[in-house]
Coordinates of C-alpha atoms and ligand atoms in Angstrom, one line a residue:
X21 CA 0.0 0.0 0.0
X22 CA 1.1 3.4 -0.8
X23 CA 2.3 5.6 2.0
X24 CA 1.1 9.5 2.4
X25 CA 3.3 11.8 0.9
X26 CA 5.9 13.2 3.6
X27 CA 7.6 15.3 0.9
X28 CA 5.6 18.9 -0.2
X29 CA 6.6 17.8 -4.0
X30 CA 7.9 21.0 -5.4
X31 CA 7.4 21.8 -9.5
X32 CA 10.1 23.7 -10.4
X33 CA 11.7 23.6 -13.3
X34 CA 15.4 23.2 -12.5
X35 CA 16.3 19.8 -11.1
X36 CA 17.1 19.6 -7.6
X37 CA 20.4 18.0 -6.4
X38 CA 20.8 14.1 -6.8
X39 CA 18.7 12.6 -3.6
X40 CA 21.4 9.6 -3.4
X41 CA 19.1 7.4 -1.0
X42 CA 16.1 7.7 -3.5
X43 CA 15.2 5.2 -6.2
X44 CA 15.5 6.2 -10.1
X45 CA 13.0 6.3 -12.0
X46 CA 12.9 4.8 -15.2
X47 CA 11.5 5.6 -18.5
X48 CA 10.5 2.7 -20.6
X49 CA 9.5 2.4 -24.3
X50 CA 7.3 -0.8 -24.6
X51 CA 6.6 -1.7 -28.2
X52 CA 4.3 0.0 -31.0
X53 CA 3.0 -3.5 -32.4
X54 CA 5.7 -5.6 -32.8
X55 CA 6.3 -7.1 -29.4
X56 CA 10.0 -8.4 -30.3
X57 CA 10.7 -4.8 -30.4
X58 CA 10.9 -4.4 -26.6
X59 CA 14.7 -4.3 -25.7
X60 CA 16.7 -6.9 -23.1
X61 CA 17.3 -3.9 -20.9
X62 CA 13.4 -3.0 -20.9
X63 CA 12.6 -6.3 -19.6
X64 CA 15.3 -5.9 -17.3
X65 CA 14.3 -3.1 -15.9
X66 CA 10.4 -4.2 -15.7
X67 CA 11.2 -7.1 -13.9
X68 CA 13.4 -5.4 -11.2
X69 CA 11.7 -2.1 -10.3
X70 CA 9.3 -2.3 -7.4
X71 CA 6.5 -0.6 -9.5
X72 CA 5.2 -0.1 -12.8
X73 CA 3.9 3.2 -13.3
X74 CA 1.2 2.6 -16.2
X75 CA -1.2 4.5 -18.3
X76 CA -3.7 1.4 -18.3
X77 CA -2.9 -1.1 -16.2
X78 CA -5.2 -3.5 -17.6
X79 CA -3.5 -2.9 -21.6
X80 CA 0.0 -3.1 -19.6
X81 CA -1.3 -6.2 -17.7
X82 CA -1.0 -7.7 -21.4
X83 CA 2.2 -6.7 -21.7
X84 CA 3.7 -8.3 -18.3
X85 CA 2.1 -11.6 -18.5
X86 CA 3.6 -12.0 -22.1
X87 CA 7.2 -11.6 -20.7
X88 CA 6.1 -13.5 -17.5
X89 CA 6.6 -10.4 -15.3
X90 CA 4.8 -10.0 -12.2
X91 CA 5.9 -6.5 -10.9
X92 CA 2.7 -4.7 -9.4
X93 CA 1.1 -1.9 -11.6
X94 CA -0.4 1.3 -10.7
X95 CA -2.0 3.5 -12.9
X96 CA -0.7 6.7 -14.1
X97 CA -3.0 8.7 -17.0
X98 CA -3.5 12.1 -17.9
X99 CA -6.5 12.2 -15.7
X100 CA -4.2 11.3 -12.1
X101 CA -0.9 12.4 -13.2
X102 CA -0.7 15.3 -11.5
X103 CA -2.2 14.6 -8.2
X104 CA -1.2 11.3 -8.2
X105 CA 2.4 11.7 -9.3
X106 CA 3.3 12.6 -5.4
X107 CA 2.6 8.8 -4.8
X108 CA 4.8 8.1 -6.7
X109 CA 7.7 10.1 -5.5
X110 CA 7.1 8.7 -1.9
X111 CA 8.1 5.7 -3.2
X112 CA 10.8 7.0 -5.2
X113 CA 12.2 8.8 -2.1
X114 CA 11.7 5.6 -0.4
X115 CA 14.1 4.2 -2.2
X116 CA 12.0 1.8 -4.2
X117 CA 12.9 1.8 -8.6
X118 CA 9.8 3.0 -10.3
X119 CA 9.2 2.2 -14.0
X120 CA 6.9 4.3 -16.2
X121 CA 5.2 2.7 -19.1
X122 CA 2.9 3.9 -21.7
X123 CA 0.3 1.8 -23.8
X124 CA 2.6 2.0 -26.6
X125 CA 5.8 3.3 -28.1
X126 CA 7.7 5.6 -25.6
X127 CA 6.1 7.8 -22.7
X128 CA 5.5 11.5 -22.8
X129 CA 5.7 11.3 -26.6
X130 CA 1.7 12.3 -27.1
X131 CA 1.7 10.0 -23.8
X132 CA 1.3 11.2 -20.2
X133 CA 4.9 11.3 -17.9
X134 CA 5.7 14.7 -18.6
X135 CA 4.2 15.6 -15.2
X136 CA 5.8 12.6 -13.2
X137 CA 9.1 13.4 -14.6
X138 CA 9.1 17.0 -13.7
X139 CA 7.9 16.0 -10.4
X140 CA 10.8 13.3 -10.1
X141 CA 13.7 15.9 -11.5
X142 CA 12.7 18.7 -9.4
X143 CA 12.4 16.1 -6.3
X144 CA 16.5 15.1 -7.1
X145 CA 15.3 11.7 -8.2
X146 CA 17.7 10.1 -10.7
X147 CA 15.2 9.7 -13.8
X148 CA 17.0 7.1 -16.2
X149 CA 15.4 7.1 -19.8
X150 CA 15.0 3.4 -21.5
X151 CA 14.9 4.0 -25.2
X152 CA 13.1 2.1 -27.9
X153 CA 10.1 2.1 -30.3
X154 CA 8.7 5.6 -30.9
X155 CA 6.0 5.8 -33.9
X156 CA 7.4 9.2 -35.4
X157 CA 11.3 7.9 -35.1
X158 CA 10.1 4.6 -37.0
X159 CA 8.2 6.1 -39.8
X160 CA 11.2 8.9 -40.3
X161 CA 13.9 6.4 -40.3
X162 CA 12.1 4.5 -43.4
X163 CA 10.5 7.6 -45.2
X164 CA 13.0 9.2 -47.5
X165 CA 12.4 12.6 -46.7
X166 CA 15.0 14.7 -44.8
X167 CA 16.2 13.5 -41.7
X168 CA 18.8 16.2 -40.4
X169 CA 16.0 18.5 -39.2
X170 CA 12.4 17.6 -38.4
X171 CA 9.5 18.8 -36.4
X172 CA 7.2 16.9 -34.9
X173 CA 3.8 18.2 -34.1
X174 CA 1.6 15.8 -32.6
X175 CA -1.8 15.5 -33.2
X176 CA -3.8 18.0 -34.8
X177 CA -6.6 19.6 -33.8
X178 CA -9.5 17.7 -34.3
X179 CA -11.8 19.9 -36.0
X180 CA -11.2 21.6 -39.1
X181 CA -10.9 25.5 -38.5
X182 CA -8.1 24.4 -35.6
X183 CA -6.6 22.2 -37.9
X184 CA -6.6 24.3 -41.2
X185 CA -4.7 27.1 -38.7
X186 CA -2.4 25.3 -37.3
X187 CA -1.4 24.2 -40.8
X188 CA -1.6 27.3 -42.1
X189 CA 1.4 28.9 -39.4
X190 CA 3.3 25.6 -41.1
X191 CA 3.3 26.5 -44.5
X192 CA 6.3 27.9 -44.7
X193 CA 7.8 25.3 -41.9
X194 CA 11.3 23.8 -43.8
X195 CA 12.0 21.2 -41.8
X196 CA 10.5 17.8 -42.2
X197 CA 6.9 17.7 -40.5
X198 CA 5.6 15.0 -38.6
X199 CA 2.2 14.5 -37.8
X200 CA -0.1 11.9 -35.3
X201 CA -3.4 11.5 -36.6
X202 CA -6.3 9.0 -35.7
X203 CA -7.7 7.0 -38.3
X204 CA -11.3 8.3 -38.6
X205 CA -9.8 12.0 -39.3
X206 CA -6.9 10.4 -41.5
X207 CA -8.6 11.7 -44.8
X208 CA -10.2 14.5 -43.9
X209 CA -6.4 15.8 -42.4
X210 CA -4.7 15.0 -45.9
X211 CA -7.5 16.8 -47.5
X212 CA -7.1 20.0 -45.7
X213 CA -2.7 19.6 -45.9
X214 CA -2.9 19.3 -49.6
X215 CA -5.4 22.7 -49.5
X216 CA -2.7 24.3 -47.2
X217 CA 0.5 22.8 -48.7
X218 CA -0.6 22.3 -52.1
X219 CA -0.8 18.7 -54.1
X220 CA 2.7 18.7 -55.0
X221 CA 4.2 18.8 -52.0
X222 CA 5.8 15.3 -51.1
X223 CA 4.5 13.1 -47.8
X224 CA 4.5 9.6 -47.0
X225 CA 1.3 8.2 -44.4
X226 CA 2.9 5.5 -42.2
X227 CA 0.6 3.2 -41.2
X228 CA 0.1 0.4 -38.9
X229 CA 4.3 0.3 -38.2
X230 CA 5.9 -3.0 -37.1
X231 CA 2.1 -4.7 -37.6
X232 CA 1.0 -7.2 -40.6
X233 CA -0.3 -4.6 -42.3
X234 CA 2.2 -2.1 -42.3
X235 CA 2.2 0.0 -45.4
X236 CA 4.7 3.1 -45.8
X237 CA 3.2 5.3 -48.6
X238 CA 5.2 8.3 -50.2
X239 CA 3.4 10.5 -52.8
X240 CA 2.6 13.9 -53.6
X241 CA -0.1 15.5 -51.3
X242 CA -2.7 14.8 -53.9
X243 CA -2.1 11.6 -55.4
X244 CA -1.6 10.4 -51.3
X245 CA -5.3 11.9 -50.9
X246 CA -6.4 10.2 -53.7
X247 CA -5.4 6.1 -52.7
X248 CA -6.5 7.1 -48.7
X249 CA -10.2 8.2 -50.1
X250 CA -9.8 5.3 -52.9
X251 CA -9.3 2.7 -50.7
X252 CA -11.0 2.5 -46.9
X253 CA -8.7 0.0 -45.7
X254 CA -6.2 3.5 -45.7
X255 CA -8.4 4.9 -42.9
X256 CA -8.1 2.3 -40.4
X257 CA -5.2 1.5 -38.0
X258 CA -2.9 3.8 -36.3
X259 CA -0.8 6.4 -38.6
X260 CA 2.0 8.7 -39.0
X261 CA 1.9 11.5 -41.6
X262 CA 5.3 13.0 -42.6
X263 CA 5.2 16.2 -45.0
X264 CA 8.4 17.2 -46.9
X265 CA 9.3 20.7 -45.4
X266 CA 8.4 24.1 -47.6
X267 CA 11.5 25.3 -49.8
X268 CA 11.2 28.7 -51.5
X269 CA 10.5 28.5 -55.4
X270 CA 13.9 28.9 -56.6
X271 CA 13.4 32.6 -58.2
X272 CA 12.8 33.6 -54.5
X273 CA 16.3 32.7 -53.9
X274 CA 17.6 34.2 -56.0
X275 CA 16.4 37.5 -55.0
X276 CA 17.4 37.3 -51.6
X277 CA 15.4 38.3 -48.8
X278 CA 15.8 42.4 -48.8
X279 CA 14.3 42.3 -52.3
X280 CA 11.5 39.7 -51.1
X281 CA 10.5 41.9 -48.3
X282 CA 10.1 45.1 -50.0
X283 CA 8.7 43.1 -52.6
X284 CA 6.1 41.3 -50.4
X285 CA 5.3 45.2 -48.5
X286 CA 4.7 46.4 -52.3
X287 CA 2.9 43.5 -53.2
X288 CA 0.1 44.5 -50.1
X289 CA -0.2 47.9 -51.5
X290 CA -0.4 48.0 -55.0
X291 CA -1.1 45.5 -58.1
X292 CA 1.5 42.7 -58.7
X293 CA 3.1 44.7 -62.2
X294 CA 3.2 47.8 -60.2
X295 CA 4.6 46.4 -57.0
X296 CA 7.7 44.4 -59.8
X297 CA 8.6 47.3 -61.4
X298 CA 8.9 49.6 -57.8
X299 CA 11.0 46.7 -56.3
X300 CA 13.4 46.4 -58.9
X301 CA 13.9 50.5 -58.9
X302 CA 14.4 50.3 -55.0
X303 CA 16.8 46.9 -55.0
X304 CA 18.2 46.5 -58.9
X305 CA 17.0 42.9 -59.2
X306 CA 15.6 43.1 -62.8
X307 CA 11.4 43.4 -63.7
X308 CA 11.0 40.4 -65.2
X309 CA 12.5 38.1 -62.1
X310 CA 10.8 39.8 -59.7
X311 CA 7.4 39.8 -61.6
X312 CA 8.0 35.8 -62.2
X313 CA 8.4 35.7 -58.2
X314 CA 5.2 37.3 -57.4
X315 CA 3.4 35.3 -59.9
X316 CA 4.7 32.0 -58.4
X317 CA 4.1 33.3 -55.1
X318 CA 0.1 34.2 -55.8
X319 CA -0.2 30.9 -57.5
X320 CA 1.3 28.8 -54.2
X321 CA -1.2 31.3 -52.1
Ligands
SAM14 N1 4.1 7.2 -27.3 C1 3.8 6.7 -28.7 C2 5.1 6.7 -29.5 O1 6.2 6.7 -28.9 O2 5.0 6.8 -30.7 C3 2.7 7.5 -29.3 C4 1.4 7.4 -28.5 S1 0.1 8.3 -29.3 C5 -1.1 8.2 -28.0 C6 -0.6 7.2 -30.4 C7 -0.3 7.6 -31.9 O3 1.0 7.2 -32.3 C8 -1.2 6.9 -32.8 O4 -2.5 7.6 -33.0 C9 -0.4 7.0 -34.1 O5 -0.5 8.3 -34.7 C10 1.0 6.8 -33.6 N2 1.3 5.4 -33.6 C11 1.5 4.6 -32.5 N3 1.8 3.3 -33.0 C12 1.8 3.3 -34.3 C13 2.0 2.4 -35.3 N4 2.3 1.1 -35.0 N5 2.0 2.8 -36.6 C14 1.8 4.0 -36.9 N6 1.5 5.0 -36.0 C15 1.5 4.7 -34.7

């Protein structure tokens, strides 16, 4: 049984010094499917901790009797995080090892934890993270699109005026973008990324990873639209939606960004000829280049 809390647990930010008597807390990717994806040091770890920290014990419950483990759980959601994370601690500062477990994939990443591990770093509890499957690393490492920078984003908002927005203020995002999305809203979220992004802007919808039915799918916004709507077996399962990042039509380059500023302030004033010929007076690019540029750039609008 759980004692009170004897500690006031503090939320600061910066980590407090390292509690030496206390137990560390471990951070434990489980698999996203696949179940020979969990690592020898995972198990390890599960079987040796005094606790399992779990979003749904009964999913995780699964888990444990799979790998024959029979380390008690306790449950640790979004809904109990917070209050309940000062359980937790107790036991940490106890000295008891605590594990923290997610349904799938690894914790915190669109998964509660964040709370607990605030709560354990700000406590001085040594918080030890146990890498392994994570949806968005999976469907990067096998998608072909830029890997050096990426952004990862989450899920969307559910309905489509937050959605469209938060598109919208990634339009012109040039890193990689990674997106969670659930299956029932998979086609109406393409739908509205190739209104934002355009059709020929490259993604690749990662479905059901590590599972018989994985399928990675890499196509130009449209045509990826296009098979999802054409085929309802698209819009089941659980999926990851990577969009090649924006890169400026290559006139716009070219012009550099003084000449593209005073352009775009023209361009809000005055029609698109007009606003050419005044920005290649004020920076020397020639007419014709900065003309082209506006045209691309109303078309892409
Ligand atoms: N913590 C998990 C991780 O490390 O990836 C993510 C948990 S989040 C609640 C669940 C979402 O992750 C799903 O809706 C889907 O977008 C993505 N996901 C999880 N497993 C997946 C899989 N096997 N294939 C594709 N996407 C997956």
């Amino acid at each position: 049984m759980w004692l009170l809390p004897t500690i006031e647990v503090c939320v600061l930010t910066a980590p407090g010094p390292l509690n030496s008597t206390a137990g560390s807390l471990f951070v434990v990717a489980t698999p996203i499917g696949n179940l020979d994806d969990i690592s020898a040091r995972a198990l390890k770890v599960l079987r040796e901790v005094k606790l399992i920290a779990a979003e749904d014990t009964r999913h995780s419950q699964r888990l444990m009797q799979h790998f024959g483990i029979s380390t008690p759980l306790a449950a640790c959601h979004e809904h109990n995080e917070r209050e309940e994370g000062s359980r937790f601690i107790t036991r940490l500062l106890a000295g008891d090892d605590v594990a923290l477990i997610s349904d799938a994939g690894t914790p915190l990443i669109s998964d509660p934890g964040y709370h607990l591990v605030r709560q354990a770093r700000a406590a001085g509890i040594n918080v030890v993270p146990v890498p392994g499957a994570c949806a968005l690393i999976a469907a990067l490492s096998a998608a072909g699109l830029p890997s050096d920078r990426f952004i990862f984003e989450g899920f969307l908002p559910a309905k489509a005026v937050g959605r469209r927005a938060r598109l919208q203020a990634l339009k012109e995002e040039p890193r990689t973008l990674i997106f969670y999305e659930a299956p029932h809203r998979i086609l109406e979220c393409l739908q509205d990324m190739e209104l934002v992004f355009g059709g020929e802007r490259l993604a690749l919808l990662a479905r059901e990873l590590t599972k018989t039915f994985e399928t990675l799918k890499g196509l130009p916004l449209e045509e990826l639209r296009a098979f999802v709507e054409g085929d309802s077996n698209q819009q089941r399962g659980e999926c990851v939606v990577l969009v090649a990042g924006w890169t400026a039509p290559e006139n716009e380059d070219a012009v550099g960004s003084e000449a593209m500023r005073i352009l775009d302030l023209l361009l809000k004033e005055m029609p698109l000829k007009r606003a050419a010929a005044l920005a290649a007076e004020i920076t020397g690019v020639r007419k014709n280049v900065l003309y082209q540029v506006a045209l691309d750039k109303q078309k892409a609008e």
